[in-house]
Amino acid sequence: MADKVKVAVLISGRGSNMLALSEHKRKDPDRAYEIVLVASNVPEARGLVLARRLGIATWSLSHQGMKREEFDALLDSELRRRDVELVALAGYMRLLSPWFIERWQGRILNIHPSLLPLHKGLDTHKRALDAGDSEAGCSVHVVTEALDDGAVIGQARVRIRPRDTPESLAERVLAEEHKLYPVALEQYCAALREAEAG
Ligand code: GAR
């Protein structure tokens, strides 16, 4: 059987999606992916502690005071050093440089807390409520240079309730993220291997 797709998960904070990806793999080692690295632009990110506890290698560097491309070049070196094949953004709250995105074309996935193409960018839950949307959700998409704009490969929906706040909505959407992202990553990695096999 083909080797697992080596995945690096990029985080900036608590890392609950990273945990979901890791847990999905733990339940069935036959999954098409393996997480070989958790990397962050925030050295104190809680998710790094969780990753280390799981025995996953971590890398972190504060981006502060660095040019975007300079930071991304160091990140890229670390990914190459570990033979990473696919990058999964999971709450990575820093824009990637066009240089990096070009270099990893078709090899970066992101989870975004809205039903794309609705509500790209930040404050998605507040914006869904302000817009009077009847449903919210999350999307996994391929990362391209335009923000939150690449092909959507999976979505999950939640109904908006009359008394929802951005926080209550975020909680229900997050629960869906944790189910959606592992399945979408698995499918994408399996398809990558199939494409390579011709
Ligand atoms: C998640 O809700 C994710 O969708 C969102 O940040 C949160 C990270 O939580 N990502 C974005 O807003 C990206 N634009 P986590 O660190 O617990 O996975």
Short mmCIF file of C-alpha atoms and ligand atoms in Angstrom, two decimals:
data_model
loop_
_atom_site.label_atom_id
_atom_site.label_comp_id
_atom_site.label_asym_id
_atom_site.label_seq_id
_atom_site.Cartn_x
_atom_site.Cartn_y
_atom_site.Cartn_z
CA MET A 1 0.00 0.00 0.00
CA ALA A 2 1.18 3.53 -0.76
CA ASP A 3 2.80 5.47 2.06
CA LYS A 4 0.64 7.79 4.05
CA VAL A 5 0.54 11.41 2.96
CA LYS A 6 2.78 13.31 5.34
CA VAL A 7 0.81 16.25 6.72
CA ALA A 8 1.91 19.32 8.66
CA VAL A 9 -0.84 21.04 10.64
CA LEU A 10 -0.39 24.80 11.08
CA ILE A 11 -2.01 26.43 14.10
CA SER A 12 -1.99 29.75 15.93
CA GLY A 13 -4.05 28.97 19.02
CA ARG A 14 -5.91 26.31 20.94
CA GLY A 15 -5.57 23.59 18.30
CA SER A 16 -8.88 21.80 18.68
CA ASN A 17 -9.09 21.03 14.95
CA MET A 18 -5.52 19.73 15.04
CA LEU A 19 -6.62 17.40 17.85
CA ALA A 20 -9.60 16.22 15.80
CA LEU A 21 -7.31 15.39 12.86
CA SER A 22 -4.95 13.55 15.15
CA GLU A 23 -7.77 11.66 16.89
CA HIS A 24 -9.28 10.54 13.57
CA LYS A 25 -5.92 9.05 12.60
CA ARG A 26 -5.44 7.41 15.99
CA LYS A 27 -8.77 5.59 15.64
CA ASP A 28 -7.68 4.01 12.38
CA PRO A 29 -3.99 3.95 11.50
CA ASP A 30 -4.94 2.93 7.95
CA ARG A 31 -6.02 6.49 7.18
CA ALA A 32 -4.38 7.97 4.10
CA TYR A 33 -2.53 10.62 6.12
CA GLU A 34 -0.14 10.91 9.03
CA ILE A 35 0.61 14.09 10.94
CA VAL A 36 4.38 14.51 11.01
CA LEU A 37 4.52 18.08 12.29
CA VAL A 38 2.48 20.73 14.08
CA ALA A 39 3.87 24.18 13.35
CA SER A 40 2.93 27.60 14.64
CA ASN A 41 3.69 31.29 14.27
CA VAL A 42 2.77 31.65 17.97
CA PRO A 43 5.30 29.87 20.20
CA GLU A 44 2.94 29.95 23.19
CA ALA A 45 0.00 28.46 21.27
CA ARG A 46 -1.91 26.00 23.44
CA GLY A 47 -2.15 23.55 20.56
CA LEU A 48 1.63 23.09 20.57
CA VAL A 49 1.47 21.75 24.12
CA LEU A 50 -1.30 19.35 23.11
CA ALA A 51 0.67 18.17 20.08
CA ARG A 52 3.77 17.49 22.16
CA ARG A 53 1.68 15.48 24.60
CA LEU A 54 0.54 13.37 21.67
CA GLY A 55 4.14 12.80 20.68
CA ILE A 56 3.89 14.86 17.50
CA ALA A 57 6.94 16.90 16.48
CA THR A 58 6.44 20.66 16.77
CA TRP A 59 8.08 23.75 15.32
CA SER A 60 7.34 27.35 16.22
CA LEU A 61 8.69 30.78 15.57
CA SER A 62 7.17 34.17 16.28
CA HIS A 63 6.52 36.01 13.04
CA GLN A 64 6.81 39.37 14.78
CA GLY A 65 9.27 41.72 13.16
CA MET A 66 9.73 39.40 10.19
CA LYS A 67 8.79 39.94 6.57
CA ARG A 68 6.01 37.57 5.50
CA GLU A 69 8.15 35.81 2.91
CA GLU A 70 11.14 35.55 5.23
CA PHE A 71 9.02 33.74 7.82
CA ASP A 72 7.41 31.53 5.19
CA ALA A 73 10.84 30.55 3.82
CA LEU A 74 11.88 29.26 7.25
CA LEU A 75 8.58 27.43 7.59
CA ASP A 76 9.04 25.98 4.13
CA SER A 77 12.54 24.70 5.04
CA GLU A 78 11.15 22.93 8.07
CA LEU A 79 8.36 21.35 6.01
CA ARG A 80 10.85 20.14 3.39
CA ARG A 81 13.19 18.83 6.06
CA ARG A 82 10.36 16.64 7.32
CA ASP A 83 9.25 15.55 3.82
CA VAL A 84 5.84 17.13 4.32
CA GLU A 85 3.52 16.65 1.33
CA LEU A 86 0.43 18.52 2.44
CA VAL A 87 -0.21 21.48 4.73
CA ALA A 88 -3.45 21.60 6.74
CA LEU A 89 -4.24 25.03 8.16
CA ALA A 90 -6.21 24.67 11.39
CA GLY A 91 -6.79 28.07 12.94
CA TYR A 92 -3.59 29.43 11.40
CA MET A 93 -4.34 33.13 11.67
CA ARG A 94 -1.61 34.49 9.46
CA LEU A 95 -1.79 35.12 5.75
CA LEU A 96 0.64 33.04 3.74
CA SER A 97 2.84 34.77 1.18
CA PRO A 98 2.08 34.32 -2.55
CA TRP A 99 5.54 32.72 -2.81
CA PHE A 100 4.59 29.99 -0.31
CA ILE A 101 1.16 29.40 -1.82
CA GLU A 102 2.67 29.03 -5.28
CA ARG A 103 5.27 26.59 -3.99
CA TRP A 104 2.60 24.44 -2.30
CA GLN A 105 -0.05 24.81 -4.98
CA GLY A 106 -2.87 22.32 -4.47
CA ARG A 107 -1.16 21.14 -1.31
CA ILE A 108 -2.64 23.49 1.28
CA LEU A 109 -6.06 22.98 2.83
CA ASN A 110 -7.85 25.30 5.25
CA ILE A 111 -10.91 25.09 7.45
CA HIS A 112 -12.97 28.26 7.56
CA PRO A 113 -15.92 28.85 9.93
CA SER A 114 -18.52 29.91 7.35
CA LEU A 115 -20.41 28.54 4.40
CA LEU A 116 -18.05 29.84 1.74
CA PRO A 117 -18.31 31.86 -0.42
CA LEU A 118 -20.25 33.64 2.34
CA HIS A 119 -18.33 35.51 5.05
CA LYS A 120 -14.69 35.25 4.04
CA GLY A 121 -12.20 36.66 6.54
CA LEU A 122 -12.79 37.25 10.25
CA ASP A 123 -15.81 37.51 12.62
CA THR A 124 -17.77 35.04 10.54
CA HIS A 125 -20.37 34.13 13.18
CA LYS A 126 -21.24 37.71 14.03
CA ARG A 127 -21.50 38.51 10.34
CA ALA A 128 -23.79 35.52 9.70
CA LEU A 129 -26.08 36.71 12.52
CA ASP A 130 -25.99 40.35 11.41
CA ALA A 131 -26.87 39.29 7.88
CA GLY A 132 -29.94 37.42 9.16
CA ASP A 133 -28.71 34.12 7.69
CA SER A 134 -30.85 31.09 8.51
CA GLU A 135 -27.87 28.77 8.58
CA ALA A 136 -24.15 28.89 9.25
CA GLY A 137 -21.42 26.31 9.01
CA CYS A 138 -17.88 25.57 8.00
CA SER A 139 -15.96 24.83 4.83
CA VAL A 140 -12.76 23.03 3.98
CA HIS A 141 -11.12 24.50 0.90
CA VAL A 142 -7.94 24.45 -1.11
CA VAL A 143 -5.85 27.54 -0.38
CA THR A 144 -5.15 29.92 -3.24
CA GLU A 145 -3.74 33.44 -3.25
CA ALA A 146 -7.15 35.07 -2.85
CA LEU A 147 -8.36 34.91 0.77
CA ASP A 148 -10.73 31.99 1.53
CA ASP A 149 -11.42 31.61 -2.17
CA GLY A 150 -10.09 28.23 -3.37
CA ALA A 151 -12.19 25.20 -4.33
CA VAL A 152 -14.43 24.02 -1.51
CA ILE A 153 -13.99 20.30 -0.88
CA GLY A 154 -16.39 19.90 2.04
CA GLN A 155 -19.02 21.78 4.00
CA ALA A 156 -21.15 21.21 7.08
CA ARG A 157 -24.23 23.26 8.00
CA VAL A 158 -25.87 24.23 11.27
CA ARG A 159 -29.23 25.96 11.69
CA ILE A 160 -29.11 29.40 13.27
CA ARG A 161 -31.42 29.67 16.28
CA PRO A 162 -33.31 32.85 17.18
CA ARG A 163 -31.37 33.42 20.41
CA ASP A 164 -27.93 32.57 19.00
CA THR A 165 -24.96 34.75 19.89
CA PRO A 166 -21.65 34.66 18.00
CA GLU A 167 -20.35 32.50 20.85
CA SER A 168 -23.19 29.95 20.88
CA LEU A 169 -23.02 29.68 17.12
CA ALA A 170 -19.24 29.31 17.15
CA GLU A 171 -19.55 26.41 19.57
CA ARG A 172 -21.98 24.47 17.37
CA VAL A 173 -20.00 25.21 14.22
CA LEU A 174 -16.77 24.12 15.90
CA ALA A 175 -18.31 20.75 16.74
CA GLU A 176 -19.07 20.35 13.03
CA GLU A 177 -15.53 21.44 12.09
CA HIS A 178 -14.16 18.61 14.18
CA LYS A 179 -16.20 16.09 12.18
CA LEU A 180 -15.77 17.66 8.76
CA TYR A 181 -12.04 18.37 8.63
CA PRO A 182 -10.75 14.83 9.30
CA VAL A 183 -13.06 13.36 6.66
CA ALA A 184 -12.16 16.03 4.09
CA LEU A 185 -8.44 15.61 4.77
CA GLU A 186 -8.71 11.86 4.47
CA GLN A 187 -10.53 12.10 1.15
CA TYR A 188 -8.09 14.66 -0.24
CA CYS A 189 -5.07 12.58 0.74
CA ALA A 190 -6.56 9.38 -0.68
CA ALA A 191 -7.27 11.23 -3.94
CA LEU A 192 -3.69 12.56 -4.02
CA ARG A 193 -2.32 9.05 -3.80
CA GLU A 194 -4.74 7.79 -6.44
CA ALA A 195 -3.72 10.61 -8.81
CA GLU A 196 -0.05 9.77 -8.27
CA ALA A 197 -0.72 6.12 -9.02
CA GLY A 198 -2.23 7.27 -12.35
C1 GAR B 1 -11.63 27.42 14.02
O1 GAR B 1 -12.98 27.78 14.26
C2 GAR B 1 -11.27 27.65 12.58
O2 GAR B 1 -12.30 27.39 11.68
C3 GAR B 1 -10.95 29.12 12.59
O3 GAR B 1 -10.24 29.32 13.79
C4 GAR B 1 -10.69 28.37 14.75
C5 GAR B 1 -9.48 27.66 15.28
O4 GAR B 1 -9.82 26.83 16.36
N1 GAR B 1 -10.18 29.50 11.44
C6 GAR B 1 -10.28 30.67 10.86
O5 GAR B 1 -11.01 31.56 11.24
C7 GAR B 1 -9.37 30.85 9.66
N2 GAR B 1 -9.74 32.02 8.93
P1 GAR B 1 -8.85 25.69 16.83
O6 GAR B 1 -7.47 26.32 17.05
O7 GAR B 1 -9.43 25.21 18.12
O8 GAR B 1 -8.81 24.63 15.78
#
